Amino acid sequence: MKKILSSLALILSAVLFAQNSAPYENTSIIKLLDVSESTKSSLLEFNVNSLACRHDDMSSELIVSQEAINWLETSGIAYKTIVSNLKEKIDHDNAVRAQIANQKDGEDWYNVYRTFDEIQEKIDLIASTYSIATEVYLGDSYEGNQINGLKLSTGGSGKPAVFFNGCQHAREWISPMATVYLADFLCQNNEIDVLTQSVLDSVDVYIVPVVNPDGYIYSHTDERYWRKNRQPNAGNSCVGTDLNRNWDADWAGPQSTSTDPCSDVYVGTEAFSATEANVVKNYMEGIPNMVGHVDIHSYSALVLGAWGYSNAQSPDHAAIVELGNAMNDAMTNTHNYNFTFGTGDADGAIYLASGTMPDWSYDALGALGYTYELRPATSSEGGFELPIDQILDACEENYNGSFQMILSAANISAGCTNPEACNYDSSASVDDGSCEVVDECGDCGGNGPAPGYDCEGNCISGDLINISMNDTYGDGWNGNELLINGVAHTFSNGYTASSSMCYDPNACSTVICGGGSWQEEVSWTITNSLGEELLSGGAPYEGEFGNCSGDVYGCTDNTALNYNAQATIDDGSCLYLTLDEQVIELPLGWYIFSSYIELSEPSIDSVLSAIAPEVVIAKDVTGLAYLPDWNYNGIGDVELDQGYLIKCATAVDLNLVGNKIQPETYVMNLSQGWNMFAYLRDTPGDLAEMLATIQDKIIIVKTYDGTAYLPDWGFNGIGNLNPGEGYQVKLSSDASFTYPAND
Ligand code: 0X9
Ligand code: ZN
């Protein structure tokens, strides 16, 4: 029965929440690519709702009706669709929520966006679970909902205090999640972690997850994109004041404000005219020694320091920048999701805004006041609808950023306390887990050289990969990056770009692509220097290429000159000392021999030494002799282009070993009259063909046994020239020729 009741409750709540999608029937979220003045004024007539709160800003994300889309289409105005059917999207998110909202234990609580009641329950639970946590009541909202929070304190008085609040803006649902998480995990970590204990011993931490309960509830029940509180405006049917324009710091100033109660950035009738801003202000004024404040919003992935109403530098600019950067780095490093810090308009990353809460906490209380804009960075990554599987990541980023503020307020010296570490800090009294060791390049905490590079940044392998990057829309990669071994490649406009980098083909190269918006437009291909594809993909992407199995490629043959004992896979690179052998069959009696082997020891006594007992005599073309029996060498060296007469006492094989010459590279020089010439090819070749170029100078060619070739007589008794044999030739004049290459 209990089960039936609770599933009934689930269905009921799904039906209830479905109402917050009703205003978005037939609407889309779009972004204009190019905003002219005339487009602006025409679009305003379609009653569009700009999601960025800059007055009349059409360059941001807009909720538009189908009629406005039709008008854009017929007018040929370029735009990108971010959510095509907004109502369907909200309904879908509500249905998912209804299915898993009942799982609330531990981290499961952070699997879906929680309602105001669930957040209140969680605050109660934290206060009753942890002794350092006390529930605090700040006051009632306009509609009578309690604004409650938690004070984390180990007791004592006069300690510095820091203040975190979420949800001034109703639709920024990640902000109450992240603030609850901050309280939850500060309490949990305080029980197990020395650094957390040390800081919470010296600082009081105030956390108020929902300072705008009426608006938050309304965004769940009626209008998903509601921003303001729910206070009526006298004489106007439009409801609500923008709490973050109602504070007394440049209140109703010119930056991103409106005095129109229908505007999303309506400033109210005077500073603190909004019930909730007034309640929270009074509570904050009662906290002594407030040194820091973070007002948590979404989205844009920014850390913003005072002032927000002006680009002028405040008197505490240096301190604001120092802590701002520390918080920003801690957030970025949590999941490698990029945050940007700035004061004023943060170099154009956001608009200036008058009357905001952190500017008041700075100007009025002297606390270092900041705005966080949590994940995502862009509307195409979900905007106010950060996908629920990223809630925990966003909470962890907020935790780490916020922890830096608490740490700086605690004013304790945290650092690496291990004397063995390369970043040992002898003045640190508490270890903050930052200890590092030296890498192979001598860098403290470094990861060694990138694959393919040495520690000086030189490309050792000399091997390059080429990266081709494409964007189907033609507007660059919208913040996406292709990280290859940690090196980023991207482009910011056009359809295509290319890049190259050094890599080690024998190592494993890692590839990550993402980090920006419009990921479906992104594609890339990585090729090696031979043009072979190594990897291709889109975004998001995580993968690797190269030798990722731990194999070492090289020559695995231990008889080779370049044998590599470490190699596990043979890559065909083995080099051998390759020697050729020619066997010349010398007959009994006279013969003319020649060789195509380049002899390392060419003197004729060395060449014939192995068969010396069988050799009676050898002679060159001029009649100079070699007589082994007499140990007489009148010939000297054997010349490659020459043939030699030899007389053997028995038939014997002459084995010659060395490198075969390439006959086509060798010029045969013959002189007028008689010559003995060599045949340099390794297979028989037709005499007429071989000597074709000098045929008109040939009177006669003869073999050792007197067989003749007489071109003038058209007689060829020889036929083929044979390897190992030499020939006599009589020429009518000097001549040169070259044999064709071996077959
Ligand atoms: O407009 C706001 O109130 C804040 N942005 S939001 O999208 N969450 O509405 C930003 C206010 C702070 N601005 C600067 N510090 N420049
Ligand atoms: Zn906001």
PDB file of N, CA and C in Angstrom, residues 653-686:
ATOM      1  N   ASP A 653      86.127 -24.610 -59.413  1.00  0.00           N
ATOM      2  CA  ASP A 653      85.197 -23.479 -59.196  1.00  0.00           C
ATOM      3  C   ASP A 653      85.919 -22.351 -58.492  1.00  0.00           C
ATOM      4  N   LEU A 654      85.785 -21.154 -59.060  1.00  0.00           N
ATOM      5  CA  LEU A 654      86.329 -19.961 -58.393  1.00  0.00           C
ATOM      6  C   LEU A 654      85.170 -19.247 -57.706  1.00  0.00           C
ATOM      7  N   ASN A 655      85.197 -19.212 -56.353  1.00  0.00           N
ATOM      8  CA  ASN A 655      84.119 -18.536 -55.599  1.00  0.00           C
ATOM      9  C   ASN A 655      84.570 -17.145 -55.205  1.00  0.00           C
ATOM     10  N   LEU A 656      83.798 -16.147 -55.654  1.00  0.00           N
ATOM     11  CA  LEU A 656      84.145 -14.765 -55.301  1.00  0.00           C
ATOM     12  C   LEU A 656      83.015 -14.178 -54.451  1.00  0.00           C
ATOM     13  N   VAL A 657      83.389 -13.538 -53.329  1.00  0.00           N
ATOM     14  CA  VAL A 657      82.383 -13.018 -52.390  1.00  0.00           C
ATOM     15  C   VAL A 657      82.590 -11.524 -52.184  1.00  0.00           C
ATOM     16  N   GLY A 658      81.485 -10.780 -52.229  1.00  0.00           N
ATOM     17  CA  GLY A 658      81.548  -9.323 -52.032  1.00  0.00           C
ATOM     18  C   GLY A 658      80.231  -8.726 -52.499  1.00  0.00           C
ATOM     19  N   ASN A 659      80.203  -7.434 -52.790  1.00  0.00           N
ATOM     20  CA  ASN A 659      78.957  -6.824 -53.261  1.00  0.00           C
ATOM     21  C   ASN A 659      78.902  -6.823 -54.775  1.00  0.00           C
ATOM     22  N   LYS A 660      77.774  -7.304 -55.277  1.00  0.00           N
ATOM     23  CA  LYS A 660      77.521  -7.330 -56.708  1.00  0.00           C
ATOM     24  C   LYS A 660      77.513  -5.888 -57.226  1.00  0.00           C
ATOM     25  N   ILE A 661      78.147  -5.606 -58.358  1.00  0.00           N
ATOM     26  CA  ILE A 661      78.049  -4.228 -58.854  1.00  0.00           C
ATOM     27  C   ILE A 661      76.749  -4.061 -59.638  1.00  0.00           C
ATOM     28  N   GLN A 662      76.317  -2.802 -59.762  1.00  0.00           N
ATOM     29  CA  GLN A 662      75.142  -2.522 -60.591  1.00  0.00           C
ATOM     30  C   GLN A 662      75.693  -2.179 -61.978  1.00  0.00           C
ATOM     31  N   PRO A 663      75.531  -3.081 -62.942  1.00  0.00           N
ATOM     32  CA  PRO A 663      76.204  -2.904 -64.235  1.00  0.00           C
ATOM     33  C   PRO A 663      75.829  -1.589 -64.929  1.00  0.00           C
ATOM     34  N   GLU A 664      74.599  -1.136 -64.728  1.00  0.00           N
ATOM     35  CA  GLU A 664      74.155   0.076 -65.445  1.00  0.00           C
ATOM     36  C   GLU A 664      74.892   1.327 -64.955  1.00  0.00           C
ATOM     37  N   THR A 665      75.612   1.214 -63.804  1.00  0.00           N
ATOM     38  CA  THR A 665      76.330   2.383 -63.285  1.00  0.00           C
ATOM     39  C   THR A 665      77.810   2.344 -63.682  1.00  0.00           C
ATOM     40  N   TYR A 666      78.201   1.344 -64.420  1.00  0.00           N
ATOM     41  CA  TYR A 666      79.627   1.142 -64.689  1.00  0.00           C
ATOM     42  C   TYR A 666      79.929   1.357 -66.175  1.00  0.00           C
ATOM     43  N   VAL A 667      80.842   2.307 -66.463  1.00  0.00           N
ATOM     44  CA  VAL A 667      81.172   2.591 -67.866  1.00  0.00           C
ATOM     45  C   VAL A 667      82.356   1.718 -68.310  1.00  0.00           C
ATOM     46  N   MET A 668      82.140   0.992 -69.375  1.00  0.00           N
ATOM     47  CA  MET A 668      83.182   0.124 -69.926  1.00  0.00           C
ATOM     48  C   MET A 668      83.973   0.931 -70.962  1.00  0.00           C
ATOM     49  N   ASN A 669      85.266   1.124 -70.696  1.00  0.00           N
ATOM     50  CA  ASN A 669      86.096   1.876 -71.636  1.00  0.00           C
ATOM     51  C   ASN A 669      87.001   0.913 -72.423  1.00  0.00           C
ATOM     52  N   LEU A 670      86.851   0.887 -73.731  1.00  0.00           N
ATOM     53  CA  LEU A 670      87.648  -0.003 -74.577  1.00  0.00           C
ATOM     54  C   LEU A 670      88.457   0.858 -75.556  1.00  0.00           C
ATOM     55  N   SER A 671      89.602   0.321 -75.965  1.00  0.00           N
ATOM     56  CA  SER A 671      90.430   1.110 -76.885  1.00  0.00           C
ATOM     57  C   SER A 671      90.527   0.445 -78.266  1.00  0.00           C
ATOM     58  N   GLN A 672      90.993   1.263 -79.214  1.00  0.00           N
ATOM     59  CA  GLN A 672      91.178   0.761 -80.577  1.00  0.00           C
ATOM     60  C   GLN A 672      92.124  -0.448 -80.544  1.00  0.00           C
ATOM     61  N   GLY A 673      91.854  -1.451 -81.333  1.00  0.00           N
ATOM     62  CA  GLY A 673      92.684  -2.658 -81.334  1.00  0.00           C
ATOM     63  C   GLY A 673      92.096  -3.715 -80.415  1.00  0.00           C
ATOM     64  N   TRP A 674      92.984  -4.590 -79.875  1.00  0.00           N
ATOM     65  CA  TRP A 674      92.506  -5.709 -79.060  1.00  0.00           C
ATOM     66  C   TRP A 674      92.241  -5.316 -77.594  1.00  0.00           C
ATOM     67  N   ASN A 675      91.176  -5.872 -77.033  1.00  0.00           N
ATOM     68  CA  ASN A 675      90.800  -5.699 -75.615  1.00  0.00           C
ATOM     69  C   ASN A 675      90.339  -7.046 -75.095  1.00  0.00           C
ATOM     70  N   MET A 676      90.387  -7.212 -73.765  1.00  0.00           N
ATOM     71  CA  MET A 676      89.663  -8.321 -73.119  1.00  0.00           C
ATOM     72  C   MET A 676      88.681  -7.675 -72.143  1.00  0.00           C
ATOM     73  N   PHE A 677      87.413  -7.888 -72.401  1.00  0.00           N
ATOM     74  CA  PHE A 677      86.421  -7.173 -71.573  1.00  0.00           C
ATOM     75  C   PHE A 677      85.571  -8.128 -70.749  1.00  0.00           C
ATOM     76  N   ALA A 678      85.042  -7.577 -69.672  1.00  0.00           N
ATOM     77  CA  ALA A 678      84.254  -8.368 -68.716  1.00  0.00           C
ATOM     78  C   ALA A 678      82.770  -8.308 -69.080  1.00  0.00           C
ATOM     79  N   TYR A 679      82.046  -9.311 -68.599  1.00  0.00           N
ATOM     80  CA  TYR A 679      80.576  -9.262 -68.676  1.00  0.00           C
ATOM     81  C   TYR A 679      80.077  -9.031 -67.246  1.00  0.00           C
ATOM     82  N   LEU A 680      79.394  -7.921 -67.039  1.00  0.00           N
ATOM     83  CA  LEU A 680      79.110  -7.503 -65.650  1.00  0.00           C
ATOM     84  C   LEU A 680      77.711  -7.852 -65.151  1.00  0.00           C
ATOM     85  N   ARG A 681      76.887  -8.470 -65.993  1.00  0.00           N
ATOM     86  CA  ARG A 681      75.522  -8.774 -65.535  1.00  0.00           C
ATOM     87  C   ARG A 681      75.478 -10.161 -64.904  1.00  0.00           C
ATOM     88  N   ASP A 682      74.415 -10.420 -64.104  1.00  0.00           N
ATOM     89  CA  ASP A 682      74.389 -11.692 -63.375  1.00  0.00           C
ATOM     90  C   ASP A 682      73.571 -12.772 -64.098  1.00  0.00           C
ATOM     91  N   THR A 683      73.037 -12.451 -65.275  1.00  0.00           N
ATOM     92  CA  THR A 683      72.394 -13.477 -66.109  1.00  0.00           C
ATOM     93  C   THR A 683      72.907 -13.290 -67.542  1.00  0.00           C
ATOM     94  N   PRO A 684      72.829 -14.337 -68.346  1.00  0.00           N
ATOM     95  CA  PRO A 684      73.321 -14.209 -69.717  1.00  0.00           C
ATOM     96  C   PRO A 684      72.564 -13.137 -70.494  1.00  0.00           C
ATOM     97  N   GLY A 685      73.233 -12.481 -71.451  1.00  0.00           N
ATOM     98  CA  GLY A 685      72.573 -11.455 -72.259  1.00  0.00           C
ATOM     99  C   GLY A 685      73.045 -11.571 -73.700  1.00  0.00           C
ATOM    100  N   ASP A 686      72.120 -11.310 -74.642  1.00  0.00           N
ATOM    101  CA  ASP A 686      72.431 -11.435 -76.067  1.00  0.00           C
ATOM    102  C   ASP A 686      73.546 -10.468 -76.459  1.00  0.00           C
TER     103      ASP A 686
END
